[in-house]
Every structure is written in structure tokens, then in C-alpha cells.
Rosetta silent file (secondary structure, phi, psi, omega in degrees, C-alpha in Angstrom):
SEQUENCE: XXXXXXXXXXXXXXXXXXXXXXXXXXXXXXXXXXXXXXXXXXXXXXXXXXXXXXXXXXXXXXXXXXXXXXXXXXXXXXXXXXXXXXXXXXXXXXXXXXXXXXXXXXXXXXXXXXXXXXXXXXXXXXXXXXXXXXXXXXXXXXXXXXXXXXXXXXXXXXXXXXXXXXXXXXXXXXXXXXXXXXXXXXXXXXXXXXXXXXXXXXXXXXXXXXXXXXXXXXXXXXXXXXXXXXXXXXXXXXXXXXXXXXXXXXX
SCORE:     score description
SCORE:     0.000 S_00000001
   1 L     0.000  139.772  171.414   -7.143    9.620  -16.665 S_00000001
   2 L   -90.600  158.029  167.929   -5.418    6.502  -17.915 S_00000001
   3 E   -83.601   79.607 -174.095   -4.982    3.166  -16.464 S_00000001
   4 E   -93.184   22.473  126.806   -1.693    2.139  -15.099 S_00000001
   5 E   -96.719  122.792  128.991   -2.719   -1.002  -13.282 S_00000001
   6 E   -84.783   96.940  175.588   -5.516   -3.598  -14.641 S_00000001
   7 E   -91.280  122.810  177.639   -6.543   -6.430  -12.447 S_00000001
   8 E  -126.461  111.524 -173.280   -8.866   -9.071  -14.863 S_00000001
   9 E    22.858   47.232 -171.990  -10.059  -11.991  -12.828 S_00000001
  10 E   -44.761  132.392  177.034   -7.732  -12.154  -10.644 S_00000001
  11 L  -162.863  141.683  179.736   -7.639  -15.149   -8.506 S_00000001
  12 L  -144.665 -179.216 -165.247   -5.351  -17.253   -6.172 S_00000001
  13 L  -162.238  104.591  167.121   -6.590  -20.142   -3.581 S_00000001
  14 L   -58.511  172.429  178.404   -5.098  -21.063   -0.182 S_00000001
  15 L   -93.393   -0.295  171.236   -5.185  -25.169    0.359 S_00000001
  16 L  -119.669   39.157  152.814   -8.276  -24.777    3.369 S_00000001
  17 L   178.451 -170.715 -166.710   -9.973  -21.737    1.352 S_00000001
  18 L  -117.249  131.844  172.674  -10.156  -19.486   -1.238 S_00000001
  19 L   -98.080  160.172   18.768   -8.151  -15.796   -1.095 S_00000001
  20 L  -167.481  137.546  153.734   -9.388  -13.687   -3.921 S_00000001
  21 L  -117.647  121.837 -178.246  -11.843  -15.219   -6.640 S_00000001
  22 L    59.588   40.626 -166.477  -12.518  -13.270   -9.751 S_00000001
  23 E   -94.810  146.546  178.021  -11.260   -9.763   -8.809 S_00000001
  24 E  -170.286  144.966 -172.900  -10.866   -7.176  -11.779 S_00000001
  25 E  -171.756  157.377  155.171  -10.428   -3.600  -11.324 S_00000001
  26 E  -101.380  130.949 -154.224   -8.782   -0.744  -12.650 S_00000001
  27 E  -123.889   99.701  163.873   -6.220    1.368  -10.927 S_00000001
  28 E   -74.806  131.503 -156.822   -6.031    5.064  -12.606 S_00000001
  29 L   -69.555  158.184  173.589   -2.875    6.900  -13.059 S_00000001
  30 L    71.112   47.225  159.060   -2.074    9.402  -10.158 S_00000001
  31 L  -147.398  164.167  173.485   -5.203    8.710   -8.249 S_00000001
  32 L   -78.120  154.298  143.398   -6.161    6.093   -4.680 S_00000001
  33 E  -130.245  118.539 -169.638   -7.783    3.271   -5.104 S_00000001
  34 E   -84.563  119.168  165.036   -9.426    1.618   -1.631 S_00000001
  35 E  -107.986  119.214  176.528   -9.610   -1.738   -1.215 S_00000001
  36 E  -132.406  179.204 -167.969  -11.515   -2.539    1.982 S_00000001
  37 L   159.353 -170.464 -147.480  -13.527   -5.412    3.715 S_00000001
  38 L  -123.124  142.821 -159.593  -13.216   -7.091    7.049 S_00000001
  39 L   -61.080  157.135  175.469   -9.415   -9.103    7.897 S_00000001
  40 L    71.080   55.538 -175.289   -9.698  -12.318    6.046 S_00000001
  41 L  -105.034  -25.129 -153.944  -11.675  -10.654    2.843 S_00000001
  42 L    76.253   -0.397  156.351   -8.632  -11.121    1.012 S_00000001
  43 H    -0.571  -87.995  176.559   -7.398   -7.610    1.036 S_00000001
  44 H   -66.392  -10.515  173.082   -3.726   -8.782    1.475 S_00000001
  45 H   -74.486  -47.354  162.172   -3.983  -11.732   -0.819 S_00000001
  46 H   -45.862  -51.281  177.615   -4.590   -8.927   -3.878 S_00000001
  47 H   -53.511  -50.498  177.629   -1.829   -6.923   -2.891 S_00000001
  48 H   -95.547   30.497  153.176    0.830   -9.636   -2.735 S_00000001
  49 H  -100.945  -68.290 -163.290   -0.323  -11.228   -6.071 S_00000001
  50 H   -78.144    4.140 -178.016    0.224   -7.882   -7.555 S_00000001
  51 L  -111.257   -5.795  169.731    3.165   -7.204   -5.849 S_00000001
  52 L    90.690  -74.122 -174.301    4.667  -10.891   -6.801 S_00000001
  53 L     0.738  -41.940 -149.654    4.750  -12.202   -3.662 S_00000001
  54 L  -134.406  122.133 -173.818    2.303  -14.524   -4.237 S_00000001
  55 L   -64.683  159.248  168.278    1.591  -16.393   -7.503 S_00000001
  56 L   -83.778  124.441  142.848   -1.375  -15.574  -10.108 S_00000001
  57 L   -88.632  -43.926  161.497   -3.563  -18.581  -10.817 S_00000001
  58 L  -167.368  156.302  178.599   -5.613  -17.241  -12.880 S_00000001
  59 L   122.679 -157.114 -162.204   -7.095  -14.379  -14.544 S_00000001
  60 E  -168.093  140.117 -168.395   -4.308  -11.653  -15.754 S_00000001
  61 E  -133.580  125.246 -164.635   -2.624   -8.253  -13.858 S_00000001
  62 E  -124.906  154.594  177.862   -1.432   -5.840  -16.602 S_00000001
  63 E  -143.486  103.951  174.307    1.124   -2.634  -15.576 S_00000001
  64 L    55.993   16.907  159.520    0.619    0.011  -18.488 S_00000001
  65 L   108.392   -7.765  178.652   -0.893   -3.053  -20.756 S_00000001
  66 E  -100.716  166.696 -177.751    1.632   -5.488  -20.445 S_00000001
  67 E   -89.882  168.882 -168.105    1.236   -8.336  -18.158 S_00000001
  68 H   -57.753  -45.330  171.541    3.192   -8.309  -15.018 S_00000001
  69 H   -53.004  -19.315 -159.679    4.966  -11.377  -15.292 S_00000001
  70 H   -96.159   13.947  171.500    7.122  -10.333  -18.466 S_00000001
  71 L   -84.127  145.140  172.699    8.793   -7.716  -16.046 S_00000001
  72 L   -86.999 -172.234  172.532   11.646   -8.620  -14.776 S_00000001
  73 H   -74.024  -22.654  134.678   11.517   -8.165  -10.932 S_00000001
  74 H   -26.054  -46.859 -167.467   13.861   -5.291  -10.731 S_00000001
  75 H   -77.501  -26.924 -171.099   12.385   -3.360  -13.676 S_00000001
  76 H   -67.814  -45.880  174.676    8.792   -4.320  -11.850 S_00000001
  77 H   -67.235   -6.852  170.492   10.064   -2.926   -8.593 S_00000001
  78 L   -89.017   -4.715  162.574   11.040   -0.135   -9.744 S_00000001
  79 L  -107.139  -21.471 -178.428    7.603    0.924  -10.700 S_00000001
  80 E  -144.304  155.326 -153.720    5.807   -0.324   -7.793 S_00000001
  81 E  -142.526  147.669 -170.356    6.522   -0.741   -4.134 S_00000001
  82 L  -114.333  148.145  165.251    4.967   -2.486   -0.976 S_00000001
  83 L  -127.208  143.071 -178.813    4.433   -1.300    2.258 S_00000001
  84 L  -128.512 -177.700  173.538    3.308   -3.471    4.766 S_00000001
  85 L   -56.979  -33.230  178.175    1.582   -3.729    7.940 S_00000001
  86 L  -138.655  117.001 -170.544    4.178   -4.071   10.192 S_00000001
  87 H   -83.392  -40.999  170.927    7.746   -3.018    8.970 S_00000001
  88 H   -13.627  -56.070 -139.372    9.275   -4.259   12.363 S_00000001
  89 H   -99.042  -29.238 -163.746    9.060   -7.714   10.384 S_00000001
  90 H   -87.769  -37.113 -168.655   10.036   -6.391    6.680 S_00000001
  91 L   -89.230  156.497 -159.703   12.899   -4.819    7.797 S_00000001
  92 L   -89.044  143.090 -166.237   15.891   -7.150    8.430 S_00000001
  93 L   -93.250    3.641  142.638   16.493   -6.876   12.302 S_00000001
  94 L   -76.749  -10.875 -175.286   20.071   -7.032   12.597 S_00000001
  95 L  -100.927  164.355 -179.558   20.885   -4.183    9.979 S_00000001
  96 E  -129.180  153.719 -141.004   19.951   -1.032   10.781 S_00000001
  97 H   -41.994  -29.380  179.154   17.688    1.102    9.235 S_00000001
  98 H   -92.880    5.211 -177.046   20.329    2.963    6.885 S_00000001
  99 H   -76.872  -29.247 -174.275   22.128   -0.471    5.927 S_00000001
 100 H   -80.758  -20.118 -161.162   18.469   -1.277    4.541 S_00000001
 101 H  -100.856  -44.634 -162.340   17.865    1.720    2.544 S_00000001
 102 H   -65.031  -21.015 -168.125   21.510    1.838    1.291 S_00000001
 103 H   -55.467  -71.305 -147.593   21.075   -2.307    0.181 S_00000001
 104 H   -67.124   -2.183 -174.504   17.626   -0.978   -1.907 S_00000001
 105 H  -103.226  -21.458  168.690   19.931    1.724   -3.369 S_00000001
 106 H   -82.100  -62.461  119.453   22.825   -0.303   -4.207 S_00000001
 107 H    36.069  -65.572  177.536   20.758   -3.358   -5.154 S_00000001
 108 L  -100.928   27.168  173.740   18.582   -1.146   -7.995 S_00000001
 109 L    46.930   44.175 -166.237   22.101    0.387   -9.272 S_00000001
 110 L  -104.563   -8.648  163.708   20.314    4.211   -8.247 S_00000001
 111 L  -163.335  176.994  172.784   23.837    5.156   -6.774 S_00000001
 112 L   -75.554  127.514  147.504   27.393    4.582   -5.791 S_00000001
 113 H     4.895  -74.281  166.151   28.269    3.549   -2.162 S_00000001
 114 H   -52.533  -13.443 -165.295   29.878    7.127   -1.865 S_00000001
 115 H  -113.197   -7.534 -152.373   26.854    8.686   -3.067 S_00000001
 116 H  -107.545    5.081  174.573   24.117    7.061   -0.706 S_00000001
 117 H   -63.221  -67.007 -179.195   24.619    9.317    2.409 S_00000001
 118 H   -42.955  -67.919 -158.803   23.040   12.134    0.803 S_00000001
 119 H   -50.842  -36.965 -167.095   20.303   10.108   -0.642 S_00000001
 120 H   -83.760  -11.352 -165.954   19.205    8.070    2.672 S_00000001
 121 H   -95.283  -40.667  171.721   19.429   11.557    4.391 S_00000001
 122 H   -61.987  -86.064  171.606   16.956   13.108    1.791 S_00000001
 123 H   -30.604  -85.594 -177.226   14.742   10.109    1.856 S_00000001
 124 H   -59.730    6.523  176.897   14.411   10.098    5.516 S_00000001
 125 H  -115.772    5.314  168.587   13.697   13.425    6.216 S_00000001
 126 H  -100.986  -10.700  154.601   10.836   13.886    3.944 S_00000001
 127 L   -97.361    5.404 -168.923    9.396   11.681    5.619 S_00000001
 128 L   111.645    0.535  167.473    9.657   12.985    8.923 S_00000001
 129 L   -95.177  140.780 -165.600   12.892   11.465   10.134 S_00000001
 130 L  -107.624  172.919 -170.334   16.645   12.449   10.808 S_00000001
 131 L   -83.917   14.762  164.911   19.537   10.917    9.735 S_00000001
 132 L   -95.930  -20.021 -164.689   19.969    9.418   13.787 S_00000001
 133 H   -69.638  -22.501  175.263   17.197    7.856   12.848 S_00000001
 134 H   -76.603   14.522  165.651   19.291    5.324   10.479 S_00000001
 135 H   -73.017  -18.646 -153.993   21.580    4.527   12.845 S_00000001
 136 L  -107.094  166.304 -167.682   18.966    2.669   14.875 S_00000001
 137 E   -82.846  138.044  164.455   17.927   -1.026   14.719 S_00000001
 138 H   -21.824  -48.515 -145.395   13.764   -1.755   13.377 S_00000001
 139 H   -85.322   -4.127 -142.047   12.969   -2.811   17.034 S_00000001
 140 H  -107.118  -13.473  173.692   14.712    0.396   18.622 S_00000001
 141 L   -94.024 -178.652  147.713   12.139    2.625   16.800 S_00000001
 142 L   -54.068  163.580  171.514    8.505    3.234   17.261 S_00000001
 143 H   -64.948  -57.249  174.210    5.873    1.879   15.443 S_00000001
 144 H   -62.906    5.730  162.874    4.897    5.180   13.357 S_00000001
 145 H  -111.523  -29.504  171.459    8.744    5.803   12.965 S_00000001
 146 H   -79.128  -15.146  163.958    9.474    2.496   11.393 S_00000001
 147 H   -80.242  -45.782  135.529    6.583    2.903    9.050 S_00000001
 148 H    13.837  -75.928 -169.948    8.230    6.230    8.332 S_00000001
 149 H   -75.610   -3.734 -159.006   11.581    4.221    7.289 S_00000001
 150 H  -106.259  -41.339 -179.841    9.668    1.581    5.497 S_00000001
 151 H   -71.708  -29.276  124.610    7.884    4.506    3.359 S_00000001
 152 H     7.086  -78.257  173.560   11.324    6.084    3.344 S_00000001
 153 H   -84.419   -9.557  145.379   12.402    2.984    1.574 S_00000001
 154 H   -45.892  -34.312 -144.165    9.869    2.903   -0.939 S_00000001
 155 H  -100.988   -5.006  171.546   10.039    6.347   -2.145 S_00000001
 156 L   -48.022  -47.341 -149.909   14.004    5.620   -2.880 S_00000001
 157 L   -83.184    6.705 -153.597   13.304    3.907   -5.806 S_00000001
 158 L    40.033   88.205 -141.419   10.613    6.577   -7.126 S_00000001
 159 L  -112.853  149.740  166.220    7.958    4.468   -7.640 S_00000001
 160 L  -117.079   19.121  145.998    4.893    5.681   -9.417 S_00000001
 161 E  -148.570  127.037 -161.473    2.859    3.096   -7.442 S_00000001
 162 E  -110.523  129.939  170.740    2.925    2.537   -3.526 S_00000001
 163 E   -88.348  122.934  157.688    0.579   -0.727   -2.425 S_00000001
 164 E  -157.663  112.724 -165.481    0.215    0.021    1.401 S_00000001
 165 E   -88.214  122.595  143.772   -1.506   -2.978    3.027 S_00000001
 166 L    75.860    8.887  178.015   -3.096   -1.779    6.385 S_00000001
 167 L   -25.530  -37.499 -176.648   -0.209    0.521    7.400 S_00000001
 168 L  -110.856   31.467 -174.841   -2.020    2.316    9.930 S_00000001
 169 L   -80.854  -16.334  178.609   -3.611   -0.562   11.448 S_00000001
 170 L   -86.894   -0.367 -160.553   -0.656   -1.188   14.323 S_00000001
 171 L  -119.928  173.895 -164.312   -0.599    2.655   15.363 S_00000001
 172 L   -99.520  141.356  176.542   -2.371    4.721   17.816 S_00000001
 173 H   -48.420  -39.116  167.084   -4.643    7.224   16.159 S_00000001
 174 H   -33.562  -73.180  174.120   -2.312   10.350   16.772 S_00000001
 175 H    -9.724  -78.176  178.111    0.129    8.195   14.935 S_00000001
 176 H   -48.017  -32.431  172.114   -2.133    7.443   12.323 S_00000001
 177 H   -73.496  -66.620  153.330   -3.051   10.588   11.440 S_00000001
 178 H    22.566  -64.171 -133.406    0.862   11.365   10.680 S_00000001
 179 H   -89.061  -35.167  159.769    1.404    8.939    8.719 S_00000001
 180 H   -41.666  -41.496  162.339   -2.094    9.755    6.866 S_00000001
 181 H   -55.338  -45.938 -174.503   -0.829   13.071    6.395 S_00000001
 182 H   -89.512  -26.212  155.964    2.438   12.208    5.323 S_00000001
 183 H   -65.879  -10.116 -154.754    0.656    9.895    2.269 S_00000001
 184 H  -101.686  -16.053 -164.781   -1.724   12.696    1.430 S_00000001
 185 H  -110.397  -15.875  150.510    1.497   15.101    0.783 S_00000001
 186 H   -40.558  -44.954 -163.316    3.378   11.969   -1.300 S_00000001
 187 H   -64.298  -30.259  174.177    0.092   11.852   -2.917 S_00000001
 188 H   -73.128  -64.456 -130.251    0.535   15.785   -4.257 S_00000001
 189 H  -100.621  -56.233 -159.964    4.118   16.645   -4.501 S_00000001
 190 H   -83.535  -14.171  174.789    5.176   13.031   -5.904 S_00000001
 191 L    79.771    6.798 -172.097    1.885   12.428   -8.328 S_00000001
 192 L   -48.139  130.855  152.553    1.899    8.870   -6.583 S_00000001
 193 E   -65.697  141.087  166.304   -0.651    6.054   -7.519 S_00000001
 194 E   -94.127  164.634  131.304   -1.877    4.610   -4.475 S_00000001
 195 E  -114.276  103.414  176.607   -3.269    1.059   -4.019 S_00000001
 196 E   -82.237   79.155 -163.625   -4.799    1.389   -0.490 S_00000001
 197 E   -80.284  124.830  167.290   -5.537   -1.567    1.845 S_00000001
 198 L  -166.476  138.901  151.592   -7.799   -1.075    5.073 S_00000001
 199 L   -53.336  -22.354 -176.869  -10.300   -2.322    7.068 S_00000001
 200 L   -93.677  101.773  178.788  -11.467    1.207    7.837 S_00000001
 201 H   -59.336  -19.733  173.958  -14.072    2.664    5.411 S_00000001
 202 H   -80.525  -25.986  128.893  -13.024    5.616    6.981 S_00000001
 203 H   -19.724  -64.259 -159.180   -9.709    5.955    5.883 S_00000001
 204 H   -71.820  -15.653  159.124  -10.288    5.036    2.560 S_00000001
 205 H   -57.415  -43.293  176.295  -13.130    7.823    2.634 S_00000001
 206 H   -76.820  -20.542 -135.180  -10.651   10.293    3.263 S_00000001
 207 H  -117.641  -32.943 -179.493   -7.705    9.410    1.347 S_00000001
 208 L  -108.642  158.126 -148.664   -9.281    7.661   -1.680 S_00000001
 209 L   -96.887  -64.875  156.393  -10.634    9.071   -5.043 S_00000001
 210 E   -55.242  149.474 -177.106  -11.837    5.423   -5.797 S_00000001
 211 E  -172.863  150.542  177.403  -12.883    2.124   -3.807 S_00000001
 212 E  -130.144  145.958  169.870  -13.704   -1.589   -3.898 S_00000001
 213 E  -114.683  117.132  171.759  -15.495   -3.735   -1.328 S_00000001
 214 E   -94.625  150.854  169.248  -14.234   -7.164   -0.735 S_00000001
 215 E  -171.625  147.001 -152.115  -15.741   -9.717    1.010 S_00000001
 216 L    34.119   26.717  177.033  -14.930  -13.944    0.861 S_00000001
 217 L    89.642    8.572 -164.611  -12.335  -12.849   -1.570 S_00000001
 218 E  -139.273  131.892 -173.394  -15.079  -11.493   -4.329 S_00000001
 219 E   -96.828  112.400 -164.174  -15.802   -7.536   -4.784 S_00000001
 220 E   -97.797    8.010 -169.911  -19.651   -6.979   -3.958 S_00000001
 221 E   161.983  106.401  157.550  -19.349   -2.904   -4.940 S_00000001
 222 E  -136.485  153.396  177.487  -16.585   -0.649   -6.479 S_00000001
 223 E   175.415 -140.976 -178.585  -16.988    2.744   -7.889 S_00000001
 224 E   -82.158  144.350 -163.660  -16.263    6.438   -6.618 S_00000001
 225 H   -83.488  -19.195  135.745  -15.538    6.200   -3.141 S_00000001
 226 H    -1.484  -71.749 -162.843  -17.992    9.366   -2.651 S_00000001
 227 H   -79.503  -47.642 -175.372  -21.129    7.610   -4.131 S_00000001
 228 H   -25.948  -52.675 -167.758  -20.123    4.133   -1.942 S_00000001
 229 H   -74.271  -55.413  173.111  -20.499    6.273    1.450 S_00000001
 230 H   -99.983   18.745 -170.360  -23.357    7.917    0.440 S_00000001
 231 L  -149.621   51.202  169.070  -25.243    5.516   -1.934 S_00000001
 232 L   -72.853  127.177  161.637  -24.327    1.968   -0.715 S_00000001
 233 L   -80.571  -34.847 -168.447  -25.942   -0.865   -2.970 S_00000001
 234 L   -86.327  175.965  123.169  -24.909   -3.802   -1.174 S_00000001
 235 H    46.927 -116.701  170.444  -25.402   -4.957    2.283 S_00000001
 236 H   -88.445   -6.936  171.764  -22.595   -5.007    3.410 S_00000001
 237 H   -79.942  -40.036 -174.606  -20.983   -2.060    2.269 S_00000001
 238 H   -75.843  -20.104  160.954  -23.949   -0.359    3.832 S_00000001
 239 H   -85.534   -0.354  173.931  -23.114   -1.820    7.091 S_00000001
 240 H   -87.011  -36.205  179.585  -19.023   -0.885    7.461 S_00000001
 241 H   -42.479  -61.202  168.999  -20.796    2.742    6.512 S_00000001
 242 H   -23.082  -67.994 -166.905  -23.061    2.727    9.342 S_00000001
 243 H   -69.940   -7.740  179.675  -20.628    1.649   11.527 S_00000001
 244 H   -91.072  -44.259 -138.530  -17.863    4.413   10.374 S_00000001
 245 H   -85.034  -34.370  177.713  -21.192    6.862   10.456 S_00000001
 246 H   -74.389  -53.114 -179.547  -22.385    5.687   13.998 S_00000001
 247 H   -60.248  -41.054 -173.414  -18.506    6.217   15.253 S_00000001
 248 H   -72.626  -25.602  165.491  -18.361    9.409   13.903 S_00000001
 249 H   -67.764  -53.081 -168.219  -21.816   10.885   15.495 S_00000001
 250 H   -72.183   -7.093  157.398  -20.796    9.413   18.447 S_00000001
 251 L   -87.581    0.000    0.000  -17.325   11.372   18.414 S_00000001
């Protein structure tokens, strides 16, 4: 396996603390990588530094060896894609769900006007959605159907890496398992790189090949996510284990 992401001492700083200090990791292609840790760990500050959101202070984020910045953002988004926790917010709430997907298709020049019916119809129904479903407004869906349209609009652009910060952290476990389901058969059919955000060690046990443990913004244990669960070095990795290990006896 090759490396189509490199995070090298990555770092960015809020003005009353620090999000991420010294983060460096490698993201291999066509495989998860977990990042997990407890909310305010800095989880989401890595993602939207590598997703541009957020500037790099220092340290260096390479995509297939070059550094990130010399993409522009079109050619960048077109390799990698965000998902976030709550798409309610991402999506623009007066348009309705197929005015957003046809925007990202017109937008990245991937079709003609005349051409985007098919495509938004395709797109949403591989994920689990019908083509009523674009008719409807963000707030008018469910939660696990607007994360649906929001992975929907990622996968327009074919991405060969999806960031998805916390996705299933708003939904009811049925839900979650869905939508967990519905990444595991992206994860097959499409060859997708993952970048995986969660608070749940348990997740990222299932879903990822790979894993990092954050905590105050600084990674205290990454490696196979395998040996993590059943060989924790740190701490604190061995206590989110417990605690997925205790819920799970106790289910």
C-alpha cells in the first residue's frame, strides 16, 4: 500500500487553546484511518485543516507528495470530500436537496444542466434515497436521510478520499448502523480512502484498518486498529477500550 495523504506536524492554535499540536500520520491508499479521542481532542480541528477549512500553521499536509496548498481548491476537491456532523447545517436551507447536488455538479464542470437529472438520480439512490427525496428541503428530511444526501453529494464528484467527522454521532443507533453499512459498501465497490472521525472506539474498531488516539490535540498511540483494542500502550487508549469492552459485555 501507498500513501495518498501525509500529515507531518501538523498544527493549528485557537486564541484560548491549542487544537492539534504536532500531529503526523499517514493515510494509506484505499484503506480507514480512525481518528478518535474524547469531543474537544481536536478530532475536528485535523479534519478541517486538511480539508482547507481551517489554515495550517505549521508543520506540512502532502496529497500524493505534493503539499496541499499548491492545489487549487477545485482540483483539491475533487480528490477529497467532507462530510460533516450535521448536514442540516452544510446544506443551504432554502435550496433543496437536488438544487445542492446539481450546484456541486455544475460548479466542478462534471455535467451540463440537461445532463444532471440522471446523475442526482444515480447518486441518490445508491445511497439509499429516491429521487422525491431531492425535492425536499434539509430540515424536511430526517437526520440519517440528510446524511444520506450529504454522502450523496460527496460521492458526485468521485472522490478517492471521504473525511467524515462524527457522522453518526446525531443518529439513533438503528440509524447508525445504515449509514455504517452504507460506508462499508462505498468502502468496497468505490475503493474509497476513508479519514474517519469518532468518539466511539467502537466504530472505528469496526470500520477501520488503521487508528490514531488524540487527546489535548497530540496523538498518544496510532498503529493497526486491531493491536490498539487488544494491546493498548497508553492510558488512555486503554480506558475508551474498557469502556467500549464494558458496554459490550453488558449488551
Amino acid at each position: 500500500m501507498s500513501s495518498v495523504l501525509s500529515c507531518q506536524g501538523l498544527a493549528h492554535a485557537y486564541s484560548r487553546s491549542v487544537g492539534v499540536s504536532g500531529v503526523s500520520f499517514e493515510l494509506e491508499k484505499q484503506t480507514a484511518l480512525g481518528i478518535v479521542g474524547e469531543s474537544g481532542s481536536g478530532k475536528s480541528t485535523i479534519a478541517h485543516t486538511i480539508c482547507r477549512f481551517l489554515d495550517l500553521e505549521s508543520g506540512e499536509v502532502l496529497l500524493d507528495g505534493k503539499n496541499i496548498e499548491e492545489y487549487s481548491l477545485k482540483d483539491y476537491y475533487k480528490r477529497i470530500q467532507y462530510i460533516p456532523q450535521h448536514p442540516q447545517l452544510f446544506f443551504h436551507p432554502k435550496r433543496t436537496i437536488y438544487q445542492s447536488l446539481e450546484e456541486v455538479l455544475l460548479n466542478f464542470g462534471l455535467a451540463e444542466k440537461s445532463s444532471c437529472d440522471s446523475l442526482i438520480r444515480e447518486s441518490l439512490e445508491s445511497v439509499g434515497l429516491t429521487r422525491a427525496h431531492g425535492d425536499l428541503f434539509p430540515l424536511q428530511l430526517s437526520g440519517g436521510e440528510c446524511q444520506r444526501a450529504s454522502i450523496a453529494r460527496a460521492l458526485l464528484v468521485e472522490p478517492e478520499i471521504l473525511v467524515c467527522d462524527e457522522i453518526t454521532s446525531a443518529l439513533d443507533v438503528t440509524v447508525q448502523a445504515e449509514v455504517m453499512e452504507l460506508l462499508e459498501k462505498i468502502k468496497q465497490e468505490r475503493e474509497t480512502t476513508f479519514l474517519f472521525i469518532s468518539h466511539d472506539i467502537a466504530l472505528v474498531h469496526a470500520f477501520c484498518e488503521y487508528s490514531l488516539v488524540l487527546k489535548d490535540g497530540r496523538v498518544i498511540e496510532q498503529g493497526e486498529t486491531s493491536h490498539l483494542v487488544e494491546h493498548p500502550q497508553a492510558d488512555y487508549t486503554a480506558l475508551l477500550v474498557n469502556q467500549y469492552k464494558s458496554f459490550e459485555y453488558n449488551q
